[in-house]
C-alpha cells in the first residue's frame, strides 16, 4: 500500500551532475530504509546506495563511492540521490525501493527515472 515515485533523471554529458528525488506516500507505516537501484541496458539491477531512516546510516556500491550521496528528509518522506562526476557507465533506469521497519527486505518500488550520460 506504499507508493514511491522517482524524478530528476535526464540526459547529461560525462562529468555532469544530477539530483534524483524519491517521494513516498500511502497508508501509515514505519520506514526501515530506502535504497536506490539502477538497471542499465542488458546489465540487470544493481544496488547503488541505501539509507537507514532512523539514524541516517548510509551504504554505497564501490562503483559510486565518492561520487554519489544519498540523503533523506523525514518530514517530507523523501529520499534523494546526488550524482556527481557522471560517466556513461552510470546510464540506466534508477529506481527507489523501500524496506518497512518490520521486514528484512525491500518490498516496494517506484517506476523508475531514466538517466543517460553521453561521452
Short mmCIF file of N, CA and C in Angstrom, two decimals:
data_model
loop_
_atom_site.label_atom_id
_atom_site.label_comp_id
_atom_site.label_asym_id
_atom_site.label_seq_id
_atom_site.Cartn_x
_atom_site.Cartn_y
_atom_site.Cartn_z
N UNK A 1 0.82 -1.21 0.00
CA UNK A 1 0.00 0.00 0.00
C UNK A 1 0.85 1.26 0.00
N UNK A 2 2.17 1.10 -0.12
CA UNK A 2 3.09 2.22 -0.19
C UNK A 2 3.36 2.54 -1.66
N UNK A 3 3.40 3.82 -1.98
CA UNK A 3 3.71 4.26 -3.33
C UNK A 3 5.01 5.08 -3.33
N UNK A 4 5.88 4.81 -4.30
CA UNK A 4 7.11 5.54 -4.48
C UNK A 4 7.18 6.05 -5.91
N UNK A 5 7.73 7.25 -6.08
CA UNK A 5 7.88 7.81 -7.40
C UNK A 5 9.18 8.59 -7.49
N UNK A 6 9.96 8.29 -8.53
CA UNK A 6 11.24 8.94 -8.76
C UNK A 6 11.08 10.10 -9.74
N UNK A 7 12.00 11.06 -9.63
CA UNK A 7 12.05 12.16 -10.57
C UNK A 7 13.47 12.70 -10.61
N UNK A 8 13.78 13.49 -11.62
CA UNK A 8 15.06 14.16 -11.71
C UNK A 8 16.02 13.59 -12.74
N UNK A 9 15.66 12.52 -13.41
CA UNK A 9 16.52 11.96 -14.42
C UNK A 9 16.59 12.85 -15.65
N UNK A 10 17.53 12.53 -16.53
CA UNK A 10 17.69 13.30 -17.74
C UNK A 10 18.90 12.88 -18.53
N UNK A 11 19.20 13.66 -19.56
CA UNK A 11 20.34 13.43 -20.43
C UNK A 11 21.42 14.44 -20.11
N UNK A 12 22.61 13.96 -19.75
CA UNK A 12 23.73 14.83 -19.41
C UNK A 12 25.00 14.32 -20.06
N UNK A 13 26.03 15.15 -20.02
CA UNK A 13 27.34 14.77 -20.53
C UNK A 13 28.21 14.21 -19.41
N UNK A 14 29.20 13.43 -19.79
CA UNK A 14 30.16 12.90 -18.82
C UNK A 14 30.76 14.05 -18.01
N UNK A 15 30.84 13.85 -16.70
CA UNK A 15 31.35 14.86 -15.80
C UNK A 15 30.29 15.72 -15.16
N UNK A 16 29.07 15.68 -15.69
CA UNK A 16 27.97 16.49 -15.15
C UNK A 16 27.37 15.84 -13.91
N UNK A 17 26.38 16.53 -13.33
CA UNK A 17 25.71 16.08 -12.12
C UNK A 17 24.20 16.04 -12.30
N UNK A 18 23.54 15.19 -11.52
CA UNK A 18 22.10 15.12 -11.45
C UNK A 18 21.68 14.86 -10.01
N UNK A 19 20.49 15.29 -9.66
CA UNK A 19 19.92 15.02 -8.35
C UNK A 19 18.57 14.34 -8.53
N UNK A 20 18.45 13.12 -8.06
CA UNK A 20 17.22 12.36 -8.15
C UNK A 20 16.44 12.47 -6.85
N UNK A 21 15.11 12.46 -6.97
CA UNK A 21 14.23 12.51 -5.82
C UNK A 21 13.32 11.29 -5.81
N UNK A 22 12.98 10.84 -4.62
CA UNK A 22 12.05 9.73 -4.42
C UNK A 22 11.02 10.16 -3.38
N UNK A 23 9.77 10.28 -3.78
CA UNK A 23 8.70 10.64 -2.86
C UNK A 23 7.95 9.39 -2.44
N UNK A 24 7.59 9.34 -1.17
CA UNK A 24 6.96 8.17 -0.56
C UNK A 24 5.60 8.58 -0.01
N UNK A 25 4.57 7.79 -0.30
CA UNK A 25 3.23 8.07 0.20
C UNK A 25 2.48 6.77 0.40
N UNK A 26 1.29 6.85 1.02
CA UNK A 26 0.46 5.69 1.23
C UNK A 26 -0.04 5.59 2.66
N UNK A 27 -0.57 4.43 2.99
CA UNK A 27 -1.09 4.17 4.32
C UNK A 27 0.00 4.30 5.37
N UNK A 28 -0.40 4.63 6.57
CA UNK A 28 0.55 4.83 7.66
C UNK A 28 1.46 3.61 7.82
N UNK A 29 2.74 3.86 7.93
CA UNK A 29 3.73 2.81 8.07
C UNK A 29 5.01 3.40 8.65
N UNK A 30 5.92 2.53 9.03
CA UNK A 30 7.22 2.94 9.54
C UNK A 30 8.30 2.50 8.56
N UNK A 31 9.13 3.45 8.10
CA UNK A 31 10.17 3.16 7.13
C UNK A 31 11.41 2.63 7.84
N UNK A 32 11.91 1.50 7.35
CA UNK A 32 13.17 0.98 7.85
C UNK A 32 14.35 1.59 7.11
N UNK A 33 14.34 1.48 5.78
CA UNK A 33 15.39 2.06 4.96
C UNK A 33 14.88 2.27 3.55
N UNK A 34 15.57 3.14 2.82
CA UNK A 34 15.29 3.40 1.42
C UNK A 34 16.58 3.24 0.65
N UNK A 35 16.50 2.64 -0.52
CA UNK A 35 17.68 2.42 -1.33
C UNK A 35 17.42 2.81 -2.78
N UNK A 36 18.50 3.17 -3.45
CA UNK A 36 18.47 3.42 -4.89
C UNK A 36 19.10 2.25 -5.61
N UNK A 37 18.42 1.78 -6.65
CA UNK A 37 18.92 0.74 -7.53
C UNK A 37 18.96 1.29 -8.95
N UNK A 38 19.73 0.65 -9.79
CA UNK A 38 19.74 1.03 -11.20
C UNK A 38 19.83 -0.21 -12.07
N UNK A 39 19.29 -0.07 -13.27
CA UNK A 39 19.32 -1.14 -14.25
C UNK A 39 19.77 -0.56 -15.58
N UNK A 40 20.98 -0.93 -16.01
CA UNK A 40 21.49 -0.48 -17.29
C UNK A 40 21.05 -1.41 -18.40
N UNK A 41 21.25 -0.98 -19.65
CA UNK A 41 20.86 -1.81 -20.80
C UNK A 41 21.56 -3.16 -20.77
N UNK A 42 20.79 -4.22 -20.60
CA UNK A 42 21.34 -5.56 -20.59
C UNK A 42 22.23 -5.89 -19.41
N UNK A 43 22.19 -5.07 -18.34
CA UNK A 43 23.10 -5.27 -17.21
C UNK A 43 22.44 -5.86 -15.97
N UNK A 44 21.12 -5.86 -15.91
CA UNK A 44 20.44 -6.29 -14.71
C UNK A 44 20.39 -5.19 -13.66
N UNK A 45 19.76 -5.48 -12.54
CA UNK A 45 19.58 -4.49 -11.49
C UNK A 45 20.70 -4.59 -10.45
N UNK A 46 21.24 -3.45 -10.04
CA UNK A 46 22.27 -3.40 -9.03
C UNK A 46 21.94 -2.34 -7.99
N UNK A 47 22.32 -2.62 -6.75
CA UNK A 47 22.13 -1.66 -5.67
C UNK A 47 23.18 -0.56 -5.77
N UNK A 48 22.76 0.68 -5.56
CA UNK A 48 23.64 1.84 -5.66
C UNK A 48 23.95 2.42 -4.29
N UNK A 49 22.91 2.69 -3.51
CA UNK A 49 23.08 3.32 -2.21
C UNK A 49 21.85 3.07 -1.36
N UNK A 50 22.01 3.07 -0.05
CA UNK A 50 20.90 2.91 0.87
C UNK A 50 21.08 3.83 2.06
N UNK A 51 19.97 4.12 2.71
CA UNK A 51 20.00 4.95 3.91
C UNK A 51 18.98 4.43 4.91
N UNK A 52 19.41 4.28 6.16
CA UNK A 52 18.53 3.87 7.24
C UNK A 52 17.75 5.09 7.73
N UNK A 53 16.44 4.94 7.83
CA UNK A 53 15.60 6.10 8.12
C UNK A 53 15.77 6.65 9.52
N UNK A 54 16.01 5.78 10.47
CA UNK A 54 16.06 6.22 11.86
C UNK A 54 17.30 7.03 12.19
N UNK A 55 18.47 6.58 11.72
CA UNK A 55 19.72 7.24 12.10
C UNK A 55 20.52 7.79 10.93
N UNK A 56 20.06 7.58 9.69
CA UNK A 56 20.74 8.13 8.54
C UNK A 56 21.99 7.39 8.11
N UNK A 57 22.22 6.19 8.61
CA UNK A 57 23.37 5.40 8.17
C UNK A 57 23.28 5.12 6.68
N UNK A 58 24.39 5.26 5.97
CA UNK A 58 24.42 5.10 4.52
C UNK A 58 25.38 4.00 4.10
N UNK A 59 25.07 3.38 2.97
CA UNK A 59 25.92 2.40 2.32
C UNK A 59 25.96 2.71 0.83
N UNK A 60 27.12 2.45 0.20
CA UNK A 60 27.30 2.74 -1.21
C UNK A 60 27.98 1.59 -1.92
N UNK A 61 27.60 1.40 -3.17
CA UNK A 61 28.33 0.49 -4.02
C UNK A 61 29.72 1.05 -4.30
N UNK A 62 30.71 0.18 -4.45
CA UNK A 62 32.07 0.64 -4.70
C UNK A 62 32.16 1.52 -5.95
N UNK A 63 31.34 1.24 -6.93
CA UNK A 63 31.41 1.95 -8.19
C UNK A 63 30.98 3.41 -8.09
N UNK A 64 30.28 3.78 -7.00
CA UNK A 64 29.78 5.16 -6.87
C UNK A 64 30.33 5.87 -5.65
N UNK A 65 31.11 5.21 -4.81
CA UNK A 65 31.67 5.85 -3.62
C UNK A 65 32.48 7.08 -4.00
N UNK A 66 32.24 8.16 -3.28
CA UNK A 66 32.94 9.40 -3.55
C UNK A 66 32.29 10.26 -4.61
N UNK A 67 31.33 9.71 -5.34
CA UNK A 67 30.65 10.45 -6.40
C UNK A 67 29.17 10.66 -6.10
N UNK A 68 28.52 9.69 -5.48
CA UNK A 68 27.08 9.75 -5.20
C UNK A 68 26.86 9.96 -3.71
N UNK A 69 25.80 10.67 -3.35
CA UNK A 69 25.41 10.87 -1.97
C UNK A 69 23.92 10.66 -1.83
N UNK A 70 23.53 9.75 -0.93
CA UNK A 70 22.12 9.52 -0.64
C UNK A 70 21.75 10.30 0.62
N UNK A 71 20.55 10.85 0.65
CA UNK A 71 20.08 11.60 1.80
C UNK A 71 18.57 11.41 1.94
N UNK A 72 18.03 11.93 3.03
CA UNK A 72 16.60 11.79 3.29
C UNK A 72 16.06 13.05 3.95
N UNK A 73 14.75 13.22 3.86
CA UNK A 73 14.03 14.26 4.57
C UNK A 73 12.86 13.57 5.25
N UNK A 74 13.00 13.29 6.53
CA UNK A 74 11.98 12.53 7.25
C UNK A 74 10.62 13.24 7.24
N UNK A 75 10.63 14.56 7.39
CA UNK A 75 9.39 15.32 7.43
C UNK A 75 8.63 15.24 6.12
N UNK A 76 9.34 15.15 5.01
CA UNK A 76 8.71 15.09 3.69
C UNK A 76 8.54 13.68 3.17
N UNK A 77 9.04 12.69 3.90
CA UNK A 77 9.05 11.31 3.41
C UNK A 77 9.63 11.24 2.00
N UNK A 78 10.85 11.75 1.89
CA UNK A 78 11.53 11.79 0.60
C UNK A 78 12.98 11.37 0.76
N UNK A 79 13.51 10.75 -0.28
CA UNK A 79 14.91 10.40 -0.36
C UNK A 79 15.49 10.98 -1.63
N UNK A 80 16.80 11.23 -1.61
CA UNK A 80 17.46 11.88 -2.72
C UNK A 80 18.76 11.16 -3.05
N UNK A 81 19.19 11.31 -4.28
CA UNK A 81 20.48 10.79 -4.71
C UNK A 81 21.19 11.86 -5.53
N UNK A 82 22.22 12.45 -4.93
CA UNK A 82 23.05 13.42 -5.62
C UNK A 82 24.14 12.67 -6.36
N UNK A 83 24.20 12.83 -7.67
CA UNK A 83 25.14 12.11 -8.51
C UNK A 83 26.08 13.11 -9.17
N UNK A 84 27.36 13.01 -8.85
CA UNK A 84 28.38 13.88 -9.41
C UNK A 84 29.35 13.07 -10.26
N UNK A 85 30.09 13.77 -11.10
CA UNK A 85 31.10 13.14 -11.95
C UNK A 85 30.54 11.94 -12.70
N UNK A 86 29.40 12.13 -13.30
CA UNK A 86 28.74 11.04 -14.01
C UNK A 86 29.55 10.59 -15.22
N UNK A 87 29.49 9.31 -15.50
CA UNK A 87 30.13 8.74 -16.67
C UNK A 87 29.13 7.84 -17.39
N UNK A 88 29.42 7.46 -18.62
CA UNK A 88 28.46 6.65 -19.38
C UNK A 88 28.07 5.34 -18.71
N UNK A 89 28.93 4.79 -17.85
CA UNK A 89 28.60 3.56 -17.14
C UNK A 89 27.48 3.76 -16.13
N UNK A 90 27.17 5.00 -15.79
CA UNK A 90 26.07 5.29 -14.87
C UNK A 90 24.72 5.31 -15.57
N UNK A 91 24.69 5.18 -16.86
CA UNK A 91 23.45 5.20 -17.62
C UNK A 91 22.54 4.05 -17.21
N UNK A 92 21.25 4.34 -17.05
CA UNK A 92 20.29 3.31 -16.73
C UNK A 92 19.02 3.89 -16.14
N UNK A 93 18.10 3.01 -15.81
CA UNK A 93 16.88 3.39 -15.11
C UNK A 93 17.14 3.30 -13.62
N UNK A 94 16.92 4.39 -12.91
CA UNK A 94 17.14 4.44 -11.47
C UNK A 94 15.82 4.31 -10.73
N UNK A 95 15.76 3.39 -9.79
CA UNK A 95 14.56 3.13 -9.02
C UNK A 95 14.84 3.27 -7.54
N UNK A 96 13.87 3.75 -6.79
CA UNK A 96 13.99 3.73 -5.34
C UNK A 96 13.14 2.59 -4.78
N UNK A 97 13.65 1.97 -3.73
CA UNK A 97 12.96 0.89 -3.06
C UNK A 97 12.85 1.17 -1.58
N UNK A 98 11.86 0.58 -0.95
CA UNK A 98 11.60 0.81 0.47
C UNK A 98 11.54 -0.50 1.23
N UNK A 99 12.19 -0.53 2.40
CA UNK A 99 12.10 -1.63 3.33
C UNK A 99 11.34 -1.16 4.56
N UNK A 100 10.18 -1.76 4.85
CA UNK A 100 9.48 -1.41 6.09
C UNK A 100 10.32 -1.74 7.31
N UNK A 101 10.07 -1.05 8.40
CA UNK A 101 10.87 -1.23 9.60
C UNK A 101 10.77 -2.64 10.16
N UNK A 102 9.66 -3.33 9.92
CA UNK A 102 9.47 -4.66 10.48
C UNK A 102 9.78 -5.79 9.50
N UNK A 103 10.43 -5.50 8.38
CA UNK A 103 10.83 -6.51 7.41
C UNK A 103 12.33 -6.42 7.14
N UNK A 104 12.88 -7.51 6.61
CA UNK A 104 14.30 -7.58 6.34
C UNK A 104 14.65 -7.40 4.86
N UNK A 105 13.65 -7.13 4.02
CA UNK A 105 13.90 -6.97 2.60
C UNK A 105 13.08 -5.82 2.03
N UNK A 106 13.51 -5.34 0.87
CA UNK A 106 12.79 -4.28 0.18
C UNK A 106 11.59 -4.88 -0.54
N UNK A 107 10.42 -4.27 -0.37
CA UNK A 107 9.20 -4.83 -0.94
C UNK A 107 8.35 -3.83 -1.71
N UNK A 108 8.78 -2.60 -1.84
CA UNK A 108 8.05 -1.58 -2.60
C UNK A 108 9.02 -0.85 -3.51
N UNK A 109 8.54 -0.53 -4.72
CA UNK A 109 9.41 0.08 -5.73
C UNK A 109 8.68 1.16 -6.50
N UNK A 110 9.43 2.17 -6.93
CA UNK A 110 8.89 3.15 -7.84
C UNK A 110 9.06 2.68 -9.27
N UNK A 111 8.45 3.40 -10.22
CA UNK A 111 8.54 3.01 -11.63
C UNK A 111 9.88 3.32 -12.29
N UNK A 112 10.67 4.19 -11.70
CA UNK A 112 12.00 4.48 -12.21
C UNK A 112 12.06 5.78 -13.00
N UNK A 113 13.27 6.33 -13.09
CA UNK A 113 13.54 7.51 -13.89
C UNK A 113 14.82 7.28 -14.69
N UNK A 114 14.81 7.69 -15.94
CA UNK A 114 15.92 7.40 -16.85
C UNK A 114 17.05 8.40 -16.67
N UNK A 115 18.26 7.87 -16.55
CA UNK A 115 19.48 8.67 -16.54
C UNK A 115 20.34 8.23 -17.71
N UNK A 116 20.69 9.17 -18.57
CA UNK A 116 21.54 8.88 -19.72
C UNK A 116 22.74 9.82 -19.71
N UNK A 117 23.93 9.24 -19.76
CA UNK A 117 25.17 10.01 -19.73
C UNK A 117 25.92 9.77 -21.03
N UNK A 118 26.14 10.82 -21.78
CA UNK A 118 26.83 10.72 -23.06
C UNK A 118 28.32 10.97 -22.87
N UNK A 119 29.11 10.46 -23.81
CA UNK A 119 30.56 10.59 -23.74
C UNK A 119 31.00 12.01 -24.05
#
